[in-house]
Amino acid sequence: MRTSNYLLSTQKEAPSDAVIISHQLMLRAGMIRKLASGLYTWLPTGLRVLRKVERIVREEMENAGALEILMPVVQPADLWMETGRWDKYGGELLRVKDRHDRDFVLGPTHEEVITDLVQKNVNSYKQLPLNFFQIQTKFRDETRPRFGIMRAREFTMKDAYSFHIEKSCLENTYQKMFAAYCCIFERMGLEYRAVLADTGSIGGNMSHEFHVLAKNGEDAIVFSTESDFAANIEKAEALAPNVKRPPANADVTTIETPNVHSIEDVAKFLKIKTTQVVKTLLVEGNGKKGESTPIIALILRGDHNLNEIKAQQIEGVATPLVFADKEQIKSVANCEAGSIGPKGLDTRIIVDRSAEKLADFVCGANESGKHLTGVNWDRDINNYEIADLRDVLEGDPSPCGKGRLEIARGIEVGHIFQLGDTYSKALNAGVLNQQGKSQILTMGCYGIGISRIVAAAIEQNNDKNGIIWNDVLAPFSVVIVPMNMKKSIRVAELSQKYYTQLKGMNIDVLFDDRQERPGIMFADAELIGIPHMLIIGDRSIDNGVIEYKERQSGLKQDVNIESVIDFIKQKLT
RNA sequence: CGGUGAUUAGCGCAGCUUGGUAGCGCAUCUGGUUUGGGACCAGAGGGUCGAAGGUUCAAAUCCUUCAUCACCGACCA
């Protein structure tokens, strides 16, 4: 490609609303442009990278035996009603009507469509197992799109779905996909981890996420210091403290705590640690139709954070989790938020494992501006359940039994699930088995965020000059930068010669044939992150060499004029 | 969904307090001088000041409503 036939569209400054480095660099390097919140146009440079990611994913999916298909973005609502997700999926599901006033959705995922396809087109166990994949646009109407392409509303995803009769067969394919994913992220040169994950709105049992490690990652992932255990914090179990609860010593005392609301305030006011205070969160339960929603109290130690995923998984708690509003709090606890406590509360009470080990603790008095000290379980509060409700903290014992937990941040770029029969049952997707009887299929599904990988790779590989691509993902492998080509016929001819030769070898080469000063061309090449630079100038031609510069290391090296092509060829293998 | 803030040229911003000809830097275009790390000189183009109402002789500036965008939060007990 010649710059004169191309749109570089690089910028010195990034728009002020881009906060993280990958977003800033993608804008500055002319990879993407924003159309509206969460909606981006891919410019030529960005699209080149996106296509390279797609190619690697496609190759590895095919290697793993998956078959490529392409499903529609627009899907009829009927299918979503049949699986129940029309009601369950919530605001992220964009619903549209056609001219006949029929309901449709923009697909956030394709379980319904693929299951319907299999239900209609696969009849016999002999055709199984099957694994389909597609690389396609998804739409999720995120509450808060952010960080550019990282969490966009419209994005490119690879999604695959496998179908089996036997669970063991599903497990086998799951392992194959796991291995394929490892292959993919390794080929891309990303530093990543596979972790145990929650299954979320997709449903199912076994699930792993693949995270690219980055300090701007939206997810917290935890590792054991002494084993292979790794999990999303959503999924990491907080073990019950291995101690006996101390006996009750103090009597319950009501104290005035005017204008003291948060846990920190309470602890400061009473000059105690936050670990000795208990916080009470009121959430909605799922009420039966017609009844008013019951309120459930969740109790945590003051220094612990509620893990919403764990809370939602408790039978009877509304999904998604809804916190009680002011009126609900008033009607249940007869006070403002900030003074709620478990003692005397007439609701179902669920206590976190750690909070349950406390004795003589402090909590709200269910009376505005008052707290209780010296409160004890069983003596003062009966009828409570114990559950794992909190996020793990760094240093907690690992749930695998070995080592302690460390916490890192990651960008989720892949997620695989053993779905089971949730969708196949709902859509009656079955085949005749060996005994000639109809049998519901069991499913797996496997996603990769193609466009997110582009951002994640940049997040992991950049410096003050811009992006640092490796050879596999780079929009161009080589850039030719001529020095004053206008004046020097030698430079022009040599540049042209290299360009033609490299292009002839199917190497992605950018020939910067603009009449620009060298500094501009260097800066652009480095901002875009092209891994290999050839600098063609009279000065070095006089010595029979041209200069090569490597983006990654910044190292410069003279290469004999005659052996430049071989040199590049060698670099790219 | 809640809170905060922003919206003036493609990008980054000033002007608003105290109403009176719409500005700066970068980018773009023309001509010239330059050419090994974001040049210099001379000139030029580009704006419904987010939208709609209102106050006023006069509104980017004051008032009202709306929209869009961003950040923080969604853990607050």
Short mmCIF file of N, CA and C in Angstrom, two decimals, chain A residues 280-379:
data_model
loop_
_atom_site.label_atom_id
_atom_site.label_comp_id
_atom_site.label_asym_id
_atom_site.label_seq_id
_atom_site.Cartn_x
_atom_site.Cartn_y
_atom_site.Cartn_z
N THR A 280 -25.76 -4.18 56.73
CA THR A 280 -26.98 -4.86 56.36
C THR A 280 -27.48 -4.27 55.05
N LEU A 281 -27.54 -5.12 54.02
CA LEU A 281 -28.01 -4.67 52.71
C LEU A 281 -29.38 -5.27 52.47
N LEU A 282 -30.33 -4.44 52.10
CA LEU A 282 -31.66 -4.94 51.81
C LEU A 282 -31.85 -5.06 50.30
N VAL A 283 -32.22 -6.26 49.87
CA VAL A 283 -32.44 -6.48 48.44
C VAL A 283 -33.82 -7.10 48.24
N GLU A 284 -34.27 -7.05 47.01
CA GLU A 284 -35.57 -7.63 46.71
C GLU A 284 -35.45 -9.13 46.50
N GLY A 285 -36.47 -9.84 46.97
CA GLY A 285 -36.58 -11.24 46.63
C GLY A 285 -37.47 -11.35 45.41
N ASN A 286 -37.56 -12.55 44.80
CA ASN A 286 -38.51 -12.64 43.70
C ASN A 286 -39.86 -13.06 44.23
N GLY A 287 -40.78 -12.13 44.26
CA GLY A 287 -42.11 -12.37 44.79
C GLY A 287 -42.96 -13.11 43.78
N LYS A 288 -43.96 -13.81 44.27
CA LYS A 288 -44.89 -14.45 43.35
C LYS A 288 -45.76 -13.39 42.73
N LYS A 289 -46.35 -13.73 41.60
CA LYS A 289 -47.19 -12.75 40.90
C LYS A 289 -48.32 -12.29 41.80
N GLY A 290 -48.53 -10.98 41.79
CA GLY A 290 -49.63 -10.44 42.58
C GLY A 290 -49.21 -10.04 43.97
N GLU A 291 -48.23 -10.72 44.52
CA GLU A 291 -47.77 -10.36 45.87
C GLU A 291 -46.76 -9.24 45.77
N SER A 292 -46.64 -8.48 46.84
CA SER A 292 -45.60 -7.46 46.84
C SER A 292 -44.26 -8.16 47.07
N THR A 293 -43.22 -7.55 46.53
CA THR A 293 -41.90 -8.18 46.57
C THR A 293 -41.39 -8.28 48.00
N PRO A 294 -40.99 -9.47 48.42
CA PRO A 294 -40.41 -9.57 49.76
C PRO A 294 -39.02 -8.94 49.78
N ILE A 295 -38.62 -8.49 50.96
CA ILE A 295 -37.28 -7.92 51.12
C ILE A 295 -36.42 -8.91 51.88
N ILE A 296 -35.18 -9.05 51.44
CA ILE A 296 -34.25 -9.97 52.08
C ILE A 296 -33.06 -9.17 52.59
N ALA A 297 -32.61 -9.48 53.79
CA ALA A 297 -31.46 -8.77 54.36
C ALA A 297 -30.20 -9.60 54.16
N LEU A 298 -29.16 -8.97 53.61
CA LEU A 298 -27.87 -9.63 53.46
C LEU A 298 -26.89 -8.98 54.43
N ILE A 299 -26.21 -9.80 55.22
CA ILE A 299 -25.35 -9.27 56.27
C ILE A 299 -23.89 -9.56 55.94
N LEU A 300 -23.07 -8.52 55.99
CA LEU A 300 -21.64 -8.68 55.68
C LEU A 300 -20.80 -7.99 56.75
N ARG A 301 -19.58 -8.47 56.89
CA ARG A 301 -18.65 -7.76 57.76
C ARG A 301 -18.32 -6.42 57.11
N GLY A 302 -18.08 -5.41 57.94
CA GLY A 302 -17.92 -4.04 57.44
C GLY A 302 -16.88 -3.86 56.36
N ASP A 303 -15.80 -4.62 56.41
CA ASP A 303 -14.72 -4.43 55.44
C ASP A 303 -14.92 -5.27 54.19
N HIS A 304 -16.02 -6.00 54.10
CA HIS A 304 -16.23 -6.89 52.95
C HIS A 304 -17.21 -6.30 51.96
N ASN A 305 -17.02 -6.68 50.69
CA ASN A 305 -17.91 -6.24 49.63
C ASN A 305 -18.87 -7.34 49.24
N LEU A 306 -20.11 -6.97 49.01
CA LEU A 306 -21.09 -7.93 48.53
C LEU A 306 -20.70 -8.39 47.13
N ASN A 307 -20.75 -9.68 46.92
CA ASN A 307 -20.57 -10.25 45.58
C ASN A 307 -21.97 -10.48 45.01
N GLU A 308 -22.34 -9.64 44.06
CA GLU A 308 -23.73 -9.67 43.58
C GLU A 308 -24.08 -10.99 42.91
N ILE A 309 -23.08 -11.55 42.24
CA ILE A 309 -23.33 -12.82 41.56
C ILE A 309 -23.70 -13.90 42.57
N LYS A 310 -22.92 -13.95 43.65
CA LYS A 310 -23.21 -14.95 44.67
C LYS A 310 -24.58 -14.71 45.29
N ALA A 311 -24.90 -13.43 45.53
CA ALA A 311 -26.19 -13.11 46.13
C ALA A 311 -27.34 -13.55 45.23
N GLN A 312 -27.17 -13.30 43.92
CA GLN A 312 -28.23 -13.64 42.97
C GLN A 312 -28.47 -15.15 42.91
N GLN A 313 -27.42 -15.89 43.21
CA GLN A 313 -27.55 -17.35 43.09
C GLN A 313 -28.27 -17.97 44.26
N ILE A 314 -28.54 -17.19 45.28
CA ILE A 314 -29.27 -17.71 46.43
C ILE A 314 -30.74 -17.81 46.07
N GLU A 315 -31.32 -18.96 46.34
CA GLU A 315 -32.73 -19.22 46.05
C GLU A 315 -33.60 -18.12 46.67
N GLY A 316 -34.45 -17.52 45.85
CA GLY A 316 -35.38 -16.54 46.39
C GLY A 316 -34.95 -15.10 46.22
N VAL A 317 -33.67 -14.89 45.89
CA VAL A 317 -33.18 -13.53 45.67
C VAL A 317 -33.44 -13.15 44.21
N ALA A 318 -33.90 -11.94 44.00
CA ALA A 318 -34.23 -11.50 42.65
C ALA A 318 -32.99 -11.44 41.77
N THR A 319 -33.16 -11.89 40.51
CA THR A 319 -32.10 -11.78 39.52
C THR A 319 -32.62 -10.94 38.37
N PRO A 320 -31.94 -9.89 37.95
CA PRO A 320 -30.73 -9.35 38.58
C PRO A 320 -31.02 -8.72 39.94
N LEU A 321 -29.98 -8.58 40.69
CA LEU A 321 -30.10 -8.08 42.05
C LEU A 321 -30.68 -6.66 42.05
N VAL A 322 -31.68 -6.44 42.92
CA VAL A 322 -32.25 -5.10 43.05
C VAL A 322 -32.15 -4.66 44.50
N PHE A 323 -31.51 -3.53 44.73
CA PHE A 323 -31.43 -3.03 46.10
C PHE A 323 -32.75 -2.36 46.47
N ALA A 324 -33.11 -2.47 47.73
CA ALA A 324 -34.35 -1.86 48.20
C ALA A 324 -34.24 -0.34 48.08
N ASP A 325 -35.36 0.29 47.70
CA ASP A 325 -35.32 1.75 47.64
C ASP A 325 -35.70 2.32 49.01
N LYS A 326 -35.71 3.65 49.10
CA LYS A 326 -35.92 4.31 50.38
C LYS A 326 -37.23 3.89 51.05
N GLU A 327 -38.28 3.80 50.23
CA GLU A 327 -39.58 3.44 50.81
C GLU A 327 -39.59 2.03 51.34
N GLN A 328 -38.99 1.12 50.57
CA GLN A 328 -38.94 -0.27 51.01
C GLN A 328 -38.14 -0.40 52.30
N ILE A 329 -37.05 0.35 52.38
CA ILE A 329 -36.23 0.31 53.59
C ILE A 329 -37.04 0.82 54.77
N LYS A 330 -37.74 1.91 54.53
CA LYS A 330 -38.55 2.52 55.59
C LYS A 330 -39.60 1.53 56.10
N SER A 331 -40.22 0.83 55.18
CA SER A 331 -41.32 -0.05 55.60
C SER A 331 -40.81 -1.28 56.33
N VAL A 332 -39.61 -1.72 56.01
CA VAL A 332 -39.09 -2.93 56.66
C VAL A 332 -38.33 -2.61 57.94
N ALA A 333 -37.47 -1.59 57.86
CA ALA A 333 -36.58 -1.31 58.99
C ALA A 333 -37.01 -0.07 59.77
N ASN A 334 -37.98 0.67 59.22
CA ASN A 334 -38.48 1.86 59.91
C ASN A 334 -37.38 2.89 60.18
N CYS A 335 -36.45 3.03 59.25
CA CYS A 335 -35.38 4.01 59.43
C CYS A 335 -34.76 4.33 58.08
N GLU A 336 -33.78 5.22 58.08
CA GLU A 336 -33.05 5.54 56.87
C GLU A 336 -32.00 4.46 56.63
N ALA A 337 -31.57 4.34 55.36
CA ALA A 337 -30.42 3.50 55.08
C ALA A 337 -29.25 4.08 55.89
N GLY A 338 -28.45 3.26 56.48
CA GLY A 338 -27.37 3.78 57.32
C GLY A 338 -27.60 3.42 58.77
N SER A 339 -28.81 3.02 59.10
CA SER A 339 -29.09 2.61 60.48
C SER A 339 -29.78 1.26 60.54
N ILE A 340 -29.65 0.50 59.44
CA ILE A 340 -30.31 -0.81 59.41
C ILE A 340 -29.44 -1.84 60.14
N GLY A 341 -30.08 -2.76 60.80
CA GLY A 341 -29.34 -3.84 61.45
C GLY A 341 -30.18 -5.09 61.49
N PRO A 342 -29.56 -6.24 61.68
CA PRO A 342 -30.31 -7.50 61.65
C PRO A 342 -31.19 -7.73 62.88
N LYS A 343 -30.87 -7.08 64.00
CA LYS A 343 -31.63 -7.37 65.23
C LYS A 343 -33.04 -6.80 65.13
N GLY A 344 -34.00 -7.70 65.28
CA GLY A 344 -35.39 -7.28 65.26
C GLY A 344 -35.94 -7.06 63.86
N LEU A 345 -35.18 -7.38 62.86
CA LEU A 345 -35.63 -7.18 61.49
C LEU A 345 -36.55 -8.32 61.08
N ASP A 346 -37.71 -7.97 60.60
CA ASP A 346 -38.69 -9.00 60.27
C ASP A 346 -38.60 -9.37 58.80
N THR A 347 -37.43 -9.89 58.40
CA THR A 347 -37.26 -10.34 57.03
C THR A 347 -36.42 -11.62 57.07
N ARG A 348 -36.31 -12.23 55.91
CA ARG A 348 -35.37 -13.34 55.79
C ARG A 348 -33.98 -12.74 55.90
N ILE A 349 -33.11 -13.37 56.71
CA ILE A 349 -31.78 -12.82 56.94
C ILE A 349 -30.73 -13.83 56.49
N ILE A 350 -29.85 -13.37 55.61
CA ILE A 350 -28.77 -14.24 55.13
C ILE A 350 -27.44 -13.62 55.53
N VAL A 351 -26.63 -14.39 56.25
CA VAL A 351 -25.41 -13.86 56.83
C VAL A 351 -24.20 -14.45 56.11
N ASP A 352 -23.27 -13.60 55.78
CA ASP A 352 -22.04 -14.09 55.17
C ASP A 352 -21.24 -14.92 56.18
N ARG A 353 -20.50 -15.88 55.64
CA ARG A 353 -19.73 -16.79 56.50
C ARG A 353 -18.81 -16.06 57.46
N SER A 354 -18.22 -14.96 57.01
CA SER A 354 -17.28 -14.25 57.88
C SER A 354 -18.02 -13.44 58.94
N ALA A 355 -19.13 -12.84 58.54
CA ALA A 355 -19.90 -12.03 59.49
C ALA A 355 -20.46 -12.91 60.60
N GLU A 356 -20.71 -14.16 60.24
CA GLU A 356 -21.32 -15.08 61.20
C GLU A 356 -20.35 -15.43 62.32
N LYS A 357 -19.05 -15.22 62.10
CA LYS A 357 -18.05 -15.55 63.11
C LYS A 357 -17.83 -14.42 64.11
N LEU A 358 -18.55 -13.31 63.91
CA LEU A 358 -18.33 -12.17 64.80
C LEU A 358 -19.13 -12.32 66.09
N ALA A 359 -18.57 -11.77 67.15
CA ALA A 359 -19.29 -11.67 68.42
C ALA A 359 -19.19 -10.24 68.92
N ASP A 360 -20.14 -9.82 69.71
CA ASP A 360 -20.15 -8.45 70.27
C ASP A 360 -19.94 -7.40 69.17
N PHE A 361 -20.69 -7.54 68.09
CA PHE A 361 -20.46 -6.63 66.97
C PHE A 361 -21.40 -5.42 67.03
N VAL A 362 -21.12 -4.49 66.13
CA VAL A 362 -21.90 -3.25 66.03
C VAL A 362 -22.77 -3.33 64.77
N CYS A 363 -24.01 -2.87 64.89
CA CYS A 363 -24.85 -2.81 63.71
C CYS A 363 -25.86 -1.70 63.88
N GLY A 364 -26.61 -1.41 62.81
CA GLY A 364 -27.66 -0.40 62.89
C GLY A 364 -28.77 -0.85 63.83
N ALA A 365 -29.50 0.13 64.38
CA ALA A 365 -30.51 -0.18 65.39
C ALA A 365 -31.92 -0.19 64.80
N ASN A 366 -32.01 -0.06 63.48
CA ASN A 366 -33.31 0.08 62.83
C ASN A 366 -34.08 1.28 63.39
N GLU A 367 -33.34 2.29 63.69
CA GLU A 367 -33.90 3.54 64.20
C GLU A 367 -32.92 4.61 63.72
N SER A 368 -33.41 5.61 63.03
CA SER A 368 -32.49 6.58 62.43
C SER A 368 -31.59 7.22 63.48
N GLY A 369 -30.31 7.31 63.16
CA GLY A 369 -29.37 7.96 64.06
C GLY A 369 -28.96 7.12 65.26
N LYS A 370 -29.24 5.81 65.20
CA LYS A 370 -28.83 4.97 66.34
C LYS A 370 -28.18 3.68 65.86
N HIS A 371 -27.21 3.21 66.61
CA HIS A 371 -26.58 1.92 66.36
C HIS A 371 -26.60 1.09 67.63
N LEU A 372 -26.39 -0.20 67.46
CA LEU A 372 -26.31 -1.11 68.61
C LEU A 372 -24.89 -1.63 68.73
N THR A 373 -24.39 -1.75 69.95
CA THR A 373 -23.11 -2.43 70.18
C THR A 373 -23.38 -3.69 70.99
N GLY A 374 -22.41 -4.57 70.98
CA GLY A 374 -22.52 -5.80 71.78
C GLY A 374 -23.57 -6.76 71.29
N VAL A 375 -23.80 -6.77 69.98
CA VAL A 375 -24.82 -7.66 69.43
C VAL A 375 -24.20 -9.03 69.14
N ASN A 376 -24.96 -10.09 69.35
CA ASN A 376 -24.46 -11.45 69.13
C ASN A 376 -25.49 -12.31 68.41
N TRP A 377 -24.97 -13.14 67.50
CA TRP A 377 -25.83 -14.11 66.82
C TRP A 377 -26.40 -15.09 67.84
N ASP A 378 -27.54 -15.66 67.51
CA ASP A 378 -28.24 -16.66 68.33
C ASP A 378 -28.83 -16.05 69.60
N ARG A 379 -27.98 -15.35 70.38
CA ARG A 379 -28.51 -14.74 71.60
C ARG A 379 -29.52 -13.63 71.26
#
